[in-house]
Short mmCIF file of C-alpha atoms in Angstrom, two decimals:
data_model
loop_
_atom_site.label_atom_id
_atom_site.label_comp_id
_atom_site.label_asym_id
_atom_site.label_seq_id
_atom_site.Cartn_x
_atom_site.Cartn_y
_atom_site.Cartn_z
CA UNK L 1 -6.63 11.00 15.51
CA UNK L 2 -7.48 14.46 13.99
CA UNK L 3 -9.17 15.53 17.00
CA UNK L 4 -6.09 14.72 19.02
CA UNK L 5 -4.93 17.95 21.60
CA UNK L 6 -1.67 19.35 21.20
CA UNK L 7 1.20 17.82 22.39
CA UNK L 8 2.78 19.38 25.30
CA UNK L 9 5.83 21.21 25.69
CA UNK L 10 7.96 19.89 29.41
CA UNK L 11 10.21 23.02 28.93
CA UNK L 12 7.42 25.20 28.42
CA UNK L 13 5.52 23.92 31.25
CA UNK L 14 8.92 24.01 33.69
CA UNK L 15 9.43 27.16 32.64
CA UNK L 16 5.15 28.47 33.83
CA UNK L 17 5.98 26.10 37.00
CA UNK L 18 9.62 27.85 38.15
CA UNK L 19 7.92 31.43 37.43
CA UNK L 20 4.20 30.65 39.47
CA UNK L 21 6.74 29.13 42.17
CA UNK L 22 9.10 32.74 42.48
CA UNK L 23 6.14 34.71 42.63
CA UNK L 24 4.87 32.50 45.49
CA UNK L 25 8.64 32.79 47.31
CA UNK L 26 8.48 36.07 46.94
CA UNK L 27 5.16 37.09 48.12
CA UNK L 28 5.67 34.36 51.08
CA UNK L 29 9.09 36.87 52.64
CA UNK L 30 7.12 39.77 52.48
CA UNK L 31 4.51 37.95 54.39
CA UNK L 32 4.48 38.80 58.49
CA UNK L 33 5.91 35.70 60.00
CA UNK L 34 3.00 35.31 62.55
CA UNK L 35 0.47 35.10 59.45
CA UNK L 36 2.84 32.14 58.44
CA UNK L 37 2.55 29.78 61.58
CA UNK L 38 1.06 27.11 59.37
CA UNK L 39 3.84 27.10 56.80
CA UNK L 40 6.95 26.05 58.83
CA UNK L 41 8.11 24.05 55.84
CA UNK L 42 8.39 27.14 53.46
CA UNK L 43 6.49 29.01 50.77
CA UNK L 44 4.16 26.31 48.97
CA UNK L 45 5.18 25.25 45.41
CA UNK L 46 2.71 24.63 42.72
CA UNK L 47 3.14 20.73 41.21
CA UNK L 48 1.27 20.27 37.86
CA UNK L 49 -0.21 17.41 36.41
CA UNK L 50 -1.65 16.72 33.21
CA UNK L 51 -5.12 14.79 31.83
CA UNK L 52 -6.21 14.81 27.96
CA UNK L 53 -9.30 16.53 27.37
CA UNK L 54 -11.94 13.59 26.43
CA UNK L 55 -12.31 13.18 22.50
CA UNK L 56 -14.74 11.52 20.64
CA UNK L 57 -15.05 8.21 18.68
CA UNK L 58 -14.00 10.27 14.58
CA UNK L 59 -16.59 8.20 12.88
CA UNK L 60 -15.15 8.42 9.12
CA UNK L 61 -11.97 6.61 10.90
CA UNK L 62 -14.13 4.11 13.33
CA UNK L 63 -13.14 0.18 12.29
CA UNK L 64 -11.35 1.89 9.46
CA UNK L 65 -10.01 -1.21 7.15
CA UNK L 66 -6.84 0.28 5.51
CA UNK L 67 -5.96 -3.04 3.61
CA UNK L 68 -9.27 -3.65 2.09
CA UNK L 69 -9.53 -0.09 1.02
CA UNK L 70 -5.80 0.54 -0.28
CA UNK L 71 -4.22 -2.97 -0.44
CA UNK L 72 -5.14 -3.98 -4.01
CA UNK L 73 -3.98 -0.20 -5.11
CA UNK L 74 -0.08 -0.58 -3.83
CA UNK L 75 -0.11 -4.57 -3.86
CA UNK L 76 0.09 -4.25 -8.19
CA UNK L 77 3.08 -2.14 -8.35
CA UNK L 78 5.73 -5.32 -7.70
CA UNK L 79 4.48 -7.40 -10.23
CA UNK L 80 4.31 -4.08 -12.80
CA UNK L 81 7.33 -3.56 -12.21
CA UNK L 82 8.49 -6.79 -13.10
CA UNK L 83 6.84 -6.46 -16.49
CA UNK L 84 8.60 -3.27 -16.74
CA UNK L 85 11.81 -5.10 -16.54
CA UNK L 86 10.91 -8.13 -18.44
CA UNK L 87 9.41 -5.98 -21.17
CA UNK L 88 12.81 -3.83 -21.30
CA UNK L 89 15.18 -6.51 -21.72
CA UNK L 90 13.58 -8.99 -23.54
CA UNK L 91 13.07 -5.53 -26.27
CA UNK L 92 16.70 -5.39 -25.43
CA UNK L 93 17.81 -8.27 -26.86
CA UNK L 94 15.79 -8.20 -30.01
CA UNK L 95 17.46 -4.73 -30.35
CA UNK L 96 20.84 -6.13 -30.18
CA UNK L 97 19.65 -8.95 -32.61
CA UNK L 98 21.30 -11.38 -29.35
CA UNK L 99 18.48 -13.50 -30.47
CA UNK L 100 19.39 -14.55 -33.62
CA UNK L 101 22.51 -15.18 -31.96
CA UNK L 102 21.00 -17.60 -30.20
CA UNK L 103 19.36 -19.21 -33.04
CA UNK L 104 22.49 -19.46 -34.55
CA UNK L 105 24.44 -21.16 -31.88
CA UNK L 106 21.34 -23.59 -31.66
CA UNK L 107 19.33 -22.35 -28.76
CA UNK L 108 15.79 -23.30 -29.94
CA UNK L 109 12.49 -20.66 -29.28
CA UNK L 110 11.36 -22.86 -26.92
CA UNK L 111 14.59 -22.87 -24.88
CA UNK L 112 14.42 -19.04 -25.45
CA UNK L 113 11.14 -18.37 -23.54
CA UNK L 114 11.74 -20.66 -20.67
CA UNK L 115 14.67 -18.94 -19.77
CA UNK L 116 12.58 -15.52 -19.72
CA UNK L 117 9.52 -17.74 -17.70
CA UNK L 118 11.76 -19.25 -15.39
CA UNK L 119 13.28 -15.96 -14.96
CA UNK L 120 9.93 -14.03 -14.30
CA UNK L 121 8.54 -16.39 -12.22
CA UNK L 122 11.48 -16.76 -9.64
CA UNK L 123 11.28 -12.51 -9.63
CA UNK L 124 7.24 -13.11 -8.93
CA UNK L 125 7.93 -15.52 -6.44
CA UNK L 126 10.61 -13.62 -4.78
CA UNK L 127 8.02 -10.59 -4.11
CA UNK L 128 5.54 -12.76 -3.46
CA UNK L 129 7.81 -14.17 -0.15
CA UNK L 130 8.61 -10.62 0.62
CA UNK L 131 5.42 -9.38 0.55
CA UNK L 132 3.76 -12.54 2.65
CA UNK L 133 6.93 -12.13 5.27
CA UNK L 134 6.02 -8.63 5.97
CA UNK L 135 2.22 -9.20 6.38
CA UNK L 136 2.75 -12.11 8.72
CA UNK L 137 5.64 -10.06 10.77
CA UNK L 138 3.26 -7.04 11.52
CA UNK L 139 0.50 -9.43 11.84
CA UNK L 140 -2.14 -7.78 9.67
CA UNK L 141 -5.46 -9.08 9.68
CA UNK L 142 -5.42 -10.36 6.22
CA UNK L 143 -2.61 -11.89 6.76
CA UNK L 144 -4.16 -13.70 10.00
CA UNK L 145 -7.15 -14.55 9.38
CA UNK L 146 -6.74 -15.98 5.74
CA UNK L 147 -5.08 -19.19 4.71
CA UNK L 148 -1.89 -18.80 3.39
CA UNK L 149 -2.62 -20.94 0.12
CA UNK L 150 -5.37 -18.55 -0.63
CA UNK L 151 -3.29 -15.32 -0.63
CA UNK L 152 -0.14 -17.42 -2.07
CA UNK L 153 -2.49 -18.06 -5.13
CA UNK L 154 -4.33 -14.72 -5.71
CA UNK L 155 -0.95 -13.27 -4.94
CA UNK L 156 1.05 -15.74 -7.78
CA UNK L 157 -1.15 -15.92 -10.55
CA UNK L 158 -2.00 -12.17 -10.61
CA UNK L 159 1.84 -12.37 -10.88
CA UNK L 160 2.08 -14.80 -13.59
CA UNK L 161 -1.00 -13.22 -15.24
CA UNK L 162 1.07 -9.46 -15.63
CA UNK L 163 4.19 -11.72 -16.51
CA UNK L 164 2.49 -13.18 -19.89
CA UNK L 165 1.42 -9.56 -20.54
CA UNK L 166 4.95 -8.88 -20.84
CA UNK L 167 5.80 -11.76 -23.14
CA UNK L 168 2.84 -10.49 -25.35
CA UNK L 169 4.13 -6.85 -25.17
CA UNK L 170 7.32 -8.07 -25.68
CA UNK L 171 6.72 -10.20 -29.03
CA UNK L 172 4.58 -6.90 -30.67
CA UNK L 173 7.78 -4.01 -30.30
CA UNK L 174 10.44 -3.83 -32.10
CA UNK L 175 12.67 -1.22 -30.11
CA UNK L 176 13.77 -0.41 -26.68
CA UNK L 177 12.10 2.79 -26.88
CA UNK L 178 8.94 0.88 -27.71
CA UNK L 179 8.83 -1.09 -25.32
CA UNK L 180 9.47 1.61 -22.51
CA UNK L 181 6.52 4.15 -23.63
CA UNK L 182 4.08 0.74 -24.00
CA UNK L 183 5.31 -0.69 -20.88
CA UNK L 184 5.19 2.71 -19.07
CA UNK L 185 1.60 3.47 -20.23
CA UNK L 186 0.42 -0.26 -18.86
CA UNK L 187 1.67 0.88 -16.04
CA UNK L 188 0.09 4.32 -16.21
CA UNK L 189 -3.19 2.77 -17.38
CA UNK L 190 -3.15 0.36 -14.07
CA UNK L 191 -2.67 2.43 -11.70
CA UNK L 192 -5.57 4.50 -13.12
CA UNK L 193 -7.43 1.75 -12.76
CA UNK L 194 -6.96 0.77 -9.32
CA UNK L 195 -7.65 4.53 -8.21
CA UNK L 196 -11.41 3.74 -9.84
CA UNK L 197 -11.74 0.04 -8.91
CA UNK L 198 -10.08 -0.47 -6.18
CA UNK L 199 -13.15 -0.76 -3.89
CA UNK L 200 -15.07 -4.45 -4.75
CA UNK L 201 -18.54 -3.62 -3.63
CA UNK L 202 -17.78 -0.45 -6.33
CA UNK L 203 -16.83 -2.54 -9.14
CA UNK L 204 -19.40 -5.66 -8.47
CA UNK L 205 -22.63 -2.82 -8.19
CA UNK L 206 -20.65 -1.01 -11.34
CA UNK L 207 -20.59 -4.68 -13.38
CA UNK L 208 -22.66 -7.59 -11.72
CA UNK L 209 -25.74 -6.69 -10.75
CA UNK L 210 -28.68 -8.12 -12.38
CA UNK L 211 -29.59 -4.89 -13.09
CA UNK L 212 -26.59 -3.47 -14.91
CA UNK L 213 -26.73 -6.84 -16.80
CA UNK L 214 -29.80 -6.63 -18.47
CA UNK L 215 -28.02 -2.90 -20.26
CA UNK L 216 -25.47 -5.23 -22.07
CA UNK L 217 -22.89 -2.31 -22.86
CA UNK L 218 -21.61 -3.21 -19.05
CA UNK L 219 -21.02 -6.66 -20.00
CA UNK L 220 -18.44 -5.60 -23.01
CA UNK L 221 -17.07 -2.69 -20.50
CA UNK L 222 -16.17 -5.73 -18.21
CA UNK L 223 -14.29 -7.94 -21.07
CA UNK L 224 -12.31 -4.83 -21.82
CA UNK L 225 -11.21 -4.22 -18.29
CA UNK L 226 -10.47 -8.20 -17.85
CA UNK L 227 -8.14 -8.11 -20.41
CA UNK L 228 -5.87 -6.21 -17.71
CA UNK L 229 -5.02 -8.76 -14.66
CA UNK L 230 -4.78 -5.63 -12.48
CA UNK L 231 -8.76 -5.68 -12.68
CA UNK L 232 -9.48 -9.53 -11.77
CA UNK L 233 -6.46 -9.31 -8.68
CA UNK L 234 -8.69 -5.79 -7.16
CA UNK L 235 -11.97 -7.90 -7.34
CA UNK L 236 -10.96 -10.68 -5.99
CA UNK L 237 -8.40 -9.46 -3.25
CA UNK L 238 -11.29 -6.66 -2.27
CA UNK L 239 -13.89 -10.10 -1.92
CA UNK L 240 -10.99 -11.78 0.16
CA UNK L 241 -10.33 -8.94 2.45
CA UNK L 242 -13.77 -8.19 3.16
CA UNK L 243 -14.69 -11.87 3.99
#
C-alpha cells in the first residue's frame, strides 16, 4: 500500500543496538561494584523488537478490481498484433506479385484465403490457450468464477473479428508500406479507444441509456465505433467481469 512504513534496515538497526550496548558496558565498569549486587550476570544489553505502526484501510484501492478495470485495455494487443502480421505479409505477397504466381500454377482464390484463415485462426487460437493457461495458473477471479466456454468465445471471436479486419485491410493496399502505416494506425486508433472505453458502465451510460437514445447522434456515434471489434470485446468483457 502507499501508506506502507519504511522498510527497515537489520544493519542499521545492529549497528544502534552494538553502540546503545557499549555505552551500557562502559558506564556498568565505572559503576561501584556494591551498587551492582543485582547484576551478577553483567552489564544489561538492550534487545529490540519491531511492530508496524497501524495503517488504514486506502479506500481508492479497497476491493480494487484490476481485471475489470484494465483487462479489456492489454487483452486487445495479441489479436492486433496478429492483424499486424497478417496485414504485412499478405501486402507482402501482392508486392512480390507471389499471387499471381499462384494463379498461375493453379492455386484458386478460394484456396488462397483459406490458407491465410487457417493460418490466422491457429495464431488466434494459440494466444487464446496462452492467455486462458495463465489466468487459470494464477487463479484470477475471472478466470474462476466464469465458465470457460464463455471466455473461450468472447476471447475467439473478438479474435476472428480483428482477423477479417485484416483480410479487408489487406484486399484495399497495394504496398508493404501501405499496409504498415494502415495497420499501425488501427492499432494506434484501438488502443485510443480502449484508454476511453475501457470501463462498461462508461460506455453503456455514454451509448444505451434511454436517455442518450432519444438524441439520435449517439446512436450513429455507436455504429461508427462497432465497426472496430476492439469496441464490442471492451463492452462485453467489462459486462462479464463485473457479473
Amino acid at each position: 500500500p502507499l501508506n506502507k512504513p519504511e522498510p527497515k534496515n537489520p544493519e542499521l538497526v545492529f549497528l544502534q543496538e552494538s553502540i546503545d550496548n557499549a555505552i551500557m558496558a562502559h558506564l556498568y565498569e565505572k559503576e561501584d561494584p556494591q551498587d551492582l549486587e543485582g547484576l551478577r550476570d553483567g552489564p544489561p544489553k538492550i534487545k529490540s523488537s519491531f511492530s508496524d505502526f497501524p495503517q488504514p484501510l486506502d479506500r481508492m484501492f479497497q476491493n480494487l478490481d484490476v481485471m475489470y478495470l484494465f483487462g479489456a485495455y492489454y487483452f486487445v494487443l495479441g489479436p492486433l498484433i496478429t492483424l499486424l502480421v497478417m496485414v504485412q505479409e499478405i501486402a507482402k505477397e501482392k508486392d512480390l506479385k507471389l499471387r499471381q504466381g499462384l494463379n498461375v500454377q493453379g492455386v484458386s482464390h478460394f484456396v488462397y484465403w483459406l490458407h491465410w484463415f487457417i493460418v490466422g485462426t491457429v495464431l488466434n487460437l494459440l494466444q487464446i490457450y496462452i492467455l486462458l493457461f495463465i489466468g487459470y495458473f494464477f487463479e484470477f477471479d475471472l478466470w474462476r468464477y466464469t465458465p470457460f466456454n464463455i471466455l473461450f468465445t468472447l476471447f475467439f471471436w473478438f479474435g476472428e473479428a480483428t482477423l477479417f479486419l485484416g483480410f479487408m485491410i489487406s484486399t484495399i493496399v497495394k504496398t508493404r508500406e501501405q499496409a504498415s502505416q494502415i495497420a499501425y494506425s488501427i492499432i494506434l486508433a484501438n488502443i485510443i479507444m480502449e484508454m476511453v472505453f475501457s470501463d462498461s458502465d462508461f460506455t453503456f451510460k455514454l451509448f444505451f441509456t434511454d436517455d442518450v437514445r432519444k438524441l439520435g447522434y449517439p446512436t450513429i456515434a455507436l455504429h461508427i465505433f462497432e465497426l472496430m471489434p476492439s469496441f464490442s470485446f471492451s463492452l462485453a468483457f467489462g459486462i462479464i467481469a463485473r457479473k
